mmCIF file of C-alpha atoms in Angstrom:
data_model
loop_
_atom_site.group_PDB
_atom_site.id
_atom_site.type_symbol
_atom_site.label_atom_id
_atom_site.label_comp_id
_atom_site.label_asym_id
_atom_site.label_seq_id
_atom_site.Cartn_x
_atom_site.Cartn_y
_atom_site.Cartn_z
ATOM 1 C CA GLY A 677 9.925 178.497 -10.612
ATOM 2 C CA LEU A 678 6.600 180.109 -9.708
ATOM 3 C CA ALA A 679 3.858 180.751 -12.236
ATOM 4 C CA VAL A 680 0.267 181.926 -12.386
ATOM 5 C CA ALA A 681 -1.452 182.204 -15.757
ATOM 6 C CA ASP A 682 -4.964 183.038 -16.879
ATOM 7 C CA ALA A 683 -6.320 182.067 -20.302
ATOM 8 C CA SER A 684 -9.056 184.254 -21.726
ATOM 9 C CA GLY A 685 -12.374 182.621 -22.400
ATOM 10 C CA HIS A 686 -13.723 179.351 -21.119
ATOM 11 C CA GLY A 687 -14.053 175.746 -22.195
ATOM 12 C CA LEU A 688 -11.792 173.696 -24.425
ATOM 13 C CA PRO A 689 -9.923 176.548 -26.208
ATOM 14 C CA ALA A 690 -8.906 178.118 -22.888
ATOM 15 C CA ALA A 691 -7.937 174.711 -21.473
ATOM 16 C CA LEU A 692 -5.771 173.971 -24.518
ATOM 17 C CA GLN A 693 -3.977 177.293 -24.185
ATOM 18 C CA ALA A 694 -3.421 176.723 -20.480
ATOM 19 C CA ARG A 695 -1.933 173.337 -21.320
ATOM 20 C CA ASP A 696 0.376 174.965 -23.903
ATOM 21 C CA VAL A 697 1.638 177.427 -21.289
ATOM 22 C CA ALA A 698 2.265 174.710 -18.693
ATOM 23 C CA VAL A 699 4.109 172.498 -21.183
ATOM 24 C CA GLY A 700 6.066 175.442 -22.599
ATOM 25 C CA LEU A 701 7.212 176.598 -19.172
ATOM 26 C CA ARG A 702 8.248 173.073 -18.185
ATOM 27 C CA MET A 703 10.246 172.692 -21.393
ATOM 28 C CA GLY A 704 11.898 176.109 -20.965
ATOM 29 C CA VAL A 705 12.866 175.422 -17.353
ATOM 30 C CA GLU A 706 14.038 171.900 -18.182
ATOM 31 C CA ARG A 707 16.268 173.181 -20.985
ATOM 32 C CA ASP A 708 17.599 175.916 -18.696
ATOM 33 C CA LEU A 709 16.497 178.667 -21.084
ATOM 34 C CA LYS A 710 16.726 182.231 -19.868
ATOM 35 C CA ILE A 711 13.334 183.442 -18.630
ATOM 36 C CA VAL A 712 12.827 186.098 -21.312
ATOM 37 C CA SER A 713 13.784 183.692 -24.119
ATOM 38 C CA ALA A 714 11.386 181.049 -22.795
ATOM 39 C CA ILE A 715 8.515 183.568 -22.530
ATOM 40 C CA GLU A 716 9.141 184.984 -26.014
ATOM 41 C CA LYS A 717 9.218 181.484 -27.496
ATOM 42 C CA LEU A 718 6.052 180.577 -25.601
ATOM 43 C CA ASN A 719 4.393 183.744 -26.921
ATOM 44 C CA ARG A 720 5.109 182.658 -30.510
ATOM 45 C CA VAL A 721 3.738 179.163 -29.812
ATOM 46 C CA ILE A 722 0.513 180.640 -28.363
ATOM 47 C CA HIS A 723 0.205 182.976 -31.361
ATOM 48 C CA ARG A 724 0.612 180.108 -33.836
ATOM 49 C CA SER A 725 -1.951 177.981 -32.019
ATOM 50 C CA GLY A 726 -4.653 179.394 -34.298
ATOM 51 C CA LEU A 727 -6.534 180.955 -31.385
ATOM 52 C CA THR A 728 -5.173 184.488 -31.931
ATOM 53 C CA SER A 729 -8.401 186.096 -30.775
ATOM 54 C CA ARG A 730 -7.561 184.675 -27.362
ATOM 55 C CA PHE A 731 -4.714 185.519 -25.050
ATOM 56 C CA ILE A 732 -3.032 184.405 -21.856
ATOM 57 C CA SER A 733 -1.701 186.572 -19.066
ATOM 58 C CA LEU A 734 1.246 185.077 -17.214
ATOM 59 C CA PHE A 735 3.425 185.886 -14.237
ATOM 60 C CA PHE A 736 6.513 183.685 -14.085
ATOM 61 C CA GLY A 737 9.464 184.045 -11.755
ATOM 62 C CA GLU A 738 12.431 182.174 -10.376
ATOM 63 C CA LEU A 739 13.185 182.497 -6.671
ATOM 64 C CA GLU A 740 16.721 181.640 -5.596
ATOM 65 C CA ASN A 741 17.662 180.365 -2.120
ATOM 66 C CA ASN A 742 19.346 183.705 -1.347
ATOM 67 C CA GLY A 743 16.084 185.619 -1.985
ATOM 68 C CA ASN A 744 16.899 186.979 -5.436
ATOM 69 C CA PHE A 745 13.773 186.880 -7.582
ATOM 70 C CA SER A 746 13.793 187.387 -11.347
ATOM 71 C CA TYR A 747 10.481 187.477 -13.174
ATOM 72 C CA VAL A 748 8.471 188.387 -16.259
ATOM 73 C CA ASN A 749 4.964 189.759 -15.994
ATOM 74 C CA ALA A 750 3.174 189.191 -19.317
ATOM 75 C CA GLY A 751 0.029 191.275 -18.884
ATOM 76 C CA HIS A 752 -0.889 189.704 -15.549
ATOM 77 C CA PRO A 753 -1.899 191.526 -12.356
ATOM 78 C CA PRO A 754 1.311 192.435 -10.530
ATOM 79 C CA ALA A 755 2.648 190.056 -7.911
ATOM 80 C CA LEU A 756 3.090 191.687 -4.511
ATOM 81 C CA VAL A 757 6.021 191.650 -2.108
ATOM 82 C CA LEU A 758 5.470 192.779 1.471
ATOM 83 C CA ASP A 759 8.588 193.478 3.523
ATOM 84 C CA LYS A 760 9.777 195.928 6.177
ATOM 85 C CA ASN A 761 9.627 198.763 3.589
ATOM 86 C CA GLY A 762 5.989 198.169 2.640
ATOM 87 C CA ILE A 763 4.357 196.622 -0.431
ATOM 88 C CA ARG A 764 5.940 196.529 -3.890
ATOM 89 C CA GLU A 765 4.116 195.631 -7.107
ATOM 90 C CA LEU A 766 6.042 193.458 -9.583
ATOM 91 C CA SER A 767 4.877 194.585 -13.014
ATOM 92 C CA VAL A 768 7.968 194.529 -15.277
ATOM 93 C CA GLY A 769 7.458 192.397 -18.380
ATOM 94 C CA GLY A 770 5.295 193.105 -21.384
ATOM 95 C CA LEU A 771 2.089 192.277 -23.226
ATOM 96 C CA VAL A 772 -0.181 189.296 -22.737
ATOM 97 C CA LEU A 773 0.873 186.171 -24.627
ATOM 98 C CA GLY A 774 -0.649 185.457 -28.008
ATOM 99 C CA PRO A 775 -1.738 188.510 -29.977
ATOM 100 C CA ASP A 776 1.700 189.795 -31.078
ATOM 101 C CA PRO A 777 4.228 187.140 -32.158
ATOM 102 C CA GLU A 778 7.034 189.725 -32.102
ATOM 103 C CA ALA A 779 6.326 191.003 -28.577
ATOM 104 C CA GLN A 780 9.403 191.569 -26.471
ATOM 105 C CA PHE A 781 9.557 191.123 -22.728
ATOM 106 C CA LYS A 782 11.724 192.641 -20.015
ATOM 107 C CA LEU A 783 13.122 190.832 -17.013
ATOM 108 C CA GLY A 784 12.295 192.269 -13.594
ATOM 109 C CA TYR A 785 14.398 191.804 -10.472
ATOM 110 C CA THR A 786 13.699 192.152 -6.784
ATOM 111 C CA HIS A 787 14.837 190.642 -3.529
ATOM 112 C CA VAL A 788 12.542 188.717 -1.202
ATOM 113 C CA ASP A 789 14.082 188.962 2.262
ATOM 114 C CA ARG A 790 13.613 186.267 4.895
ATOM 115 C CA GLY A 791 10.299 187.020 6.607
ATOM 116 C CA SER A 792 8.865 188.837 3.576
ATOM 117 C CA THR A 793 5.720 187.716 1.782
ATOM 118 C CA LEU A 794 5.446 187.137 -1.970
ATOM 119 C CA VAL A 795 1.915 186.796 -3.393
ATOM 120 C CA LEU A 796 0.907 185.775 -6.913
ATOM 121 C CA TYR A 797 -2.790 185.798 -7.816
ATOM 122 C CA SER A 798 -5.241 185.864 -10.709
ATOM 123 C CA ASP A 799 -7.455 188.785 -11.700
ATOM 124 C CA GLY A 800 -10.464 186.929 -10.293
ATOM 125 C CA VAL A 801 -9.293 188.101 -6.851
ATOM 126 C CA ILE A 802 -9.224 191.854 -7.491
ATOM 127 C CA GLU A 803 -12.199 191.797 -9.882
ATOM 128 C CA ARG A 804 -14.505 189.953 -7.453
ATOM 129 C CA GLY A 805 -17.837 191.790 -7.334
ATOM 130 C CA THR A 806 -17.400 193.692 -10.609
ATOM 131 C CA THR A 807 -20.559 192.172 -12.108
ATOM 132 C CA TRP A 808 -22.826 193.456 -9.349
ATOM 133 C CA GLY A 809 -21.037 196.364 -7.799
ATOM 134 C CA GLU A 810 -17.648 197.541 -6.668
ATOM 135 C CA PRO A 811 -14.657 195.263 -7.354
ATOM 136 C CA PHE A 812 -12.691 193.882 -4.398
ATOM 137 C CA GLY A 813 -9.739 195.816 -5.801
ATOM 138 C CA MET A 814 -6.064 196.221 -5.123
ATOM 139 C CA GLY A 815 -6.601 198.301 -1.967
ATOM 140 C CA LYS A 816 -8.458 195.504 -0.189
ATOM 141 C CA LEU A 817 -5.934 192.937 -1.413
ATOM 142 C CA LYS A 818 -3.074 194.992 0.034
ATOM 143 C CA LYS A 819 -4.963 195.448 3.313
ATOM 144 C CA TRP A 820 -5.445 191.653 3.528
ATOM 145 C CA LEU A 821 -1.732 191.176 2.890
ATOM 146 C CA LYS A 822 -0.767 193.534 5.733
ATOM 147 C CA ASP A 823 -3.385 192.083 8.105
ATOM 148 C CA THR A 824 -2.233 188.480 7.597
ATOM 149 C CA ARG A 825 1.510 188.940 7.235
ATOM 150 C CA LYS A 826 2.296 186.952 10.418
ATOM 151 C CA GLN A 827 -0.066 184.063 9.611
ATOM 152 C CA PRO A 828 0.938 180.802 7.944
ATOM 153 C CA ALA A 829 0.231 180.829 4.199
ATOM 154 C CA ARG A 830 -2.741 178.433 4.402
ATOM 155 C CA GLU A 831 -4.475 180.531 7.057
ATOM 156 C CA ALA A 832 -3.774 183.755 5.154
ATOM 157 C CA VAL A 833 -5.257 182.363 1.925
ATOM 158 C CA ASP A 834 -8.297 181.077 3.823
ATOM 159 C CA ALA A 835 -8.735 184.573 5.304
ATOM 160 C CA LEU A 836 -8.589 186.078 1.801
ATOM 161 C CA MET A 837 -11.225 183.656 0.538
ATOM 162 C CA ASN A 838 -13.449 184.633 3.493
ATOM 163 C CA ARG A 839 -12.979 188.321 2.656
ATOM 164 C CA LEU A 840 -13.862 187.658 -0.989
ATOM 165 C CA ASP A 841 -17.032 185.845 0.129
ATOM 166 C CA GLU A 842 -17.926 188.691 2.496
ATOM 167 C CA HIS A 843 -17.348 191.245 -0.279
ATOM 168 C CA SER A 844 -20.109 189.715 -2.417
ATOM 169 C CA PRO A 845 -22.122 187.476 -0.095
ATOM 170 C CA LYS A 846 -24.140 184.678 -1.659
ATOM 171 C CA LYS A 847 -22.860 185.554 -5.149
ATOM 172 C CA PRO A 848 -21.022 183.069 -7.355
ATOM 173 C CA PHE A 849 -17.458 183.799 -8.429
ATOM 174 C CA GLU A 850 -17.452 185.377 -11.887
ATOM 175 C CA ASP A 851 -13.893 184.277 -12.661
ATOM 176 C CA ASP A 852 -11.252 181.824 -11.520
ATOM 177 C CA VAL A 853 -9.529 182.734 -8.261
ATOM 178 C CA THR A 854 -5.929 181.632 -7.791
ATOM 179 C CA VAL A 855 -3.652 182.696 -4.942
ATOM 180 C CA MET A 856 -0.092 181.539 -4.295
#
């Protein structure tokens, strides 16, 4: 299972919601629930948490040994797959978690071939620089992905962090940055 989530806001309320998502996903995976059922149940838990003015975006997927990848994107920036055919955005899913307790989610499917690259990330990557100018954006993220496709993951992520720093030199990060 692979997951990246982003709770709105900061401080204790956001931390509590992040904890709820982590615990909920662990429980769903442990009980072998289907992905959509686990996400819909988690959505209701987040809604009932009493913090309905807040929300959580989530990308969760299960990658099998044969390369089959099933996922739900709950209002999160799309994961990217780079293979011999180019870059695909994985956006099938539904709304962010929390605001609508009756929200329904769809399951997306793709195949990640041997030698392909799968990237999950938070919006802090593509929104870098928004506060003082032009955001880093999806175009630059895709260019980074193509430029580093042959590098080991650690080196590729380091190269992305360098590009984010170069995009807005000497400026603090406005948001969390997560890359997997």
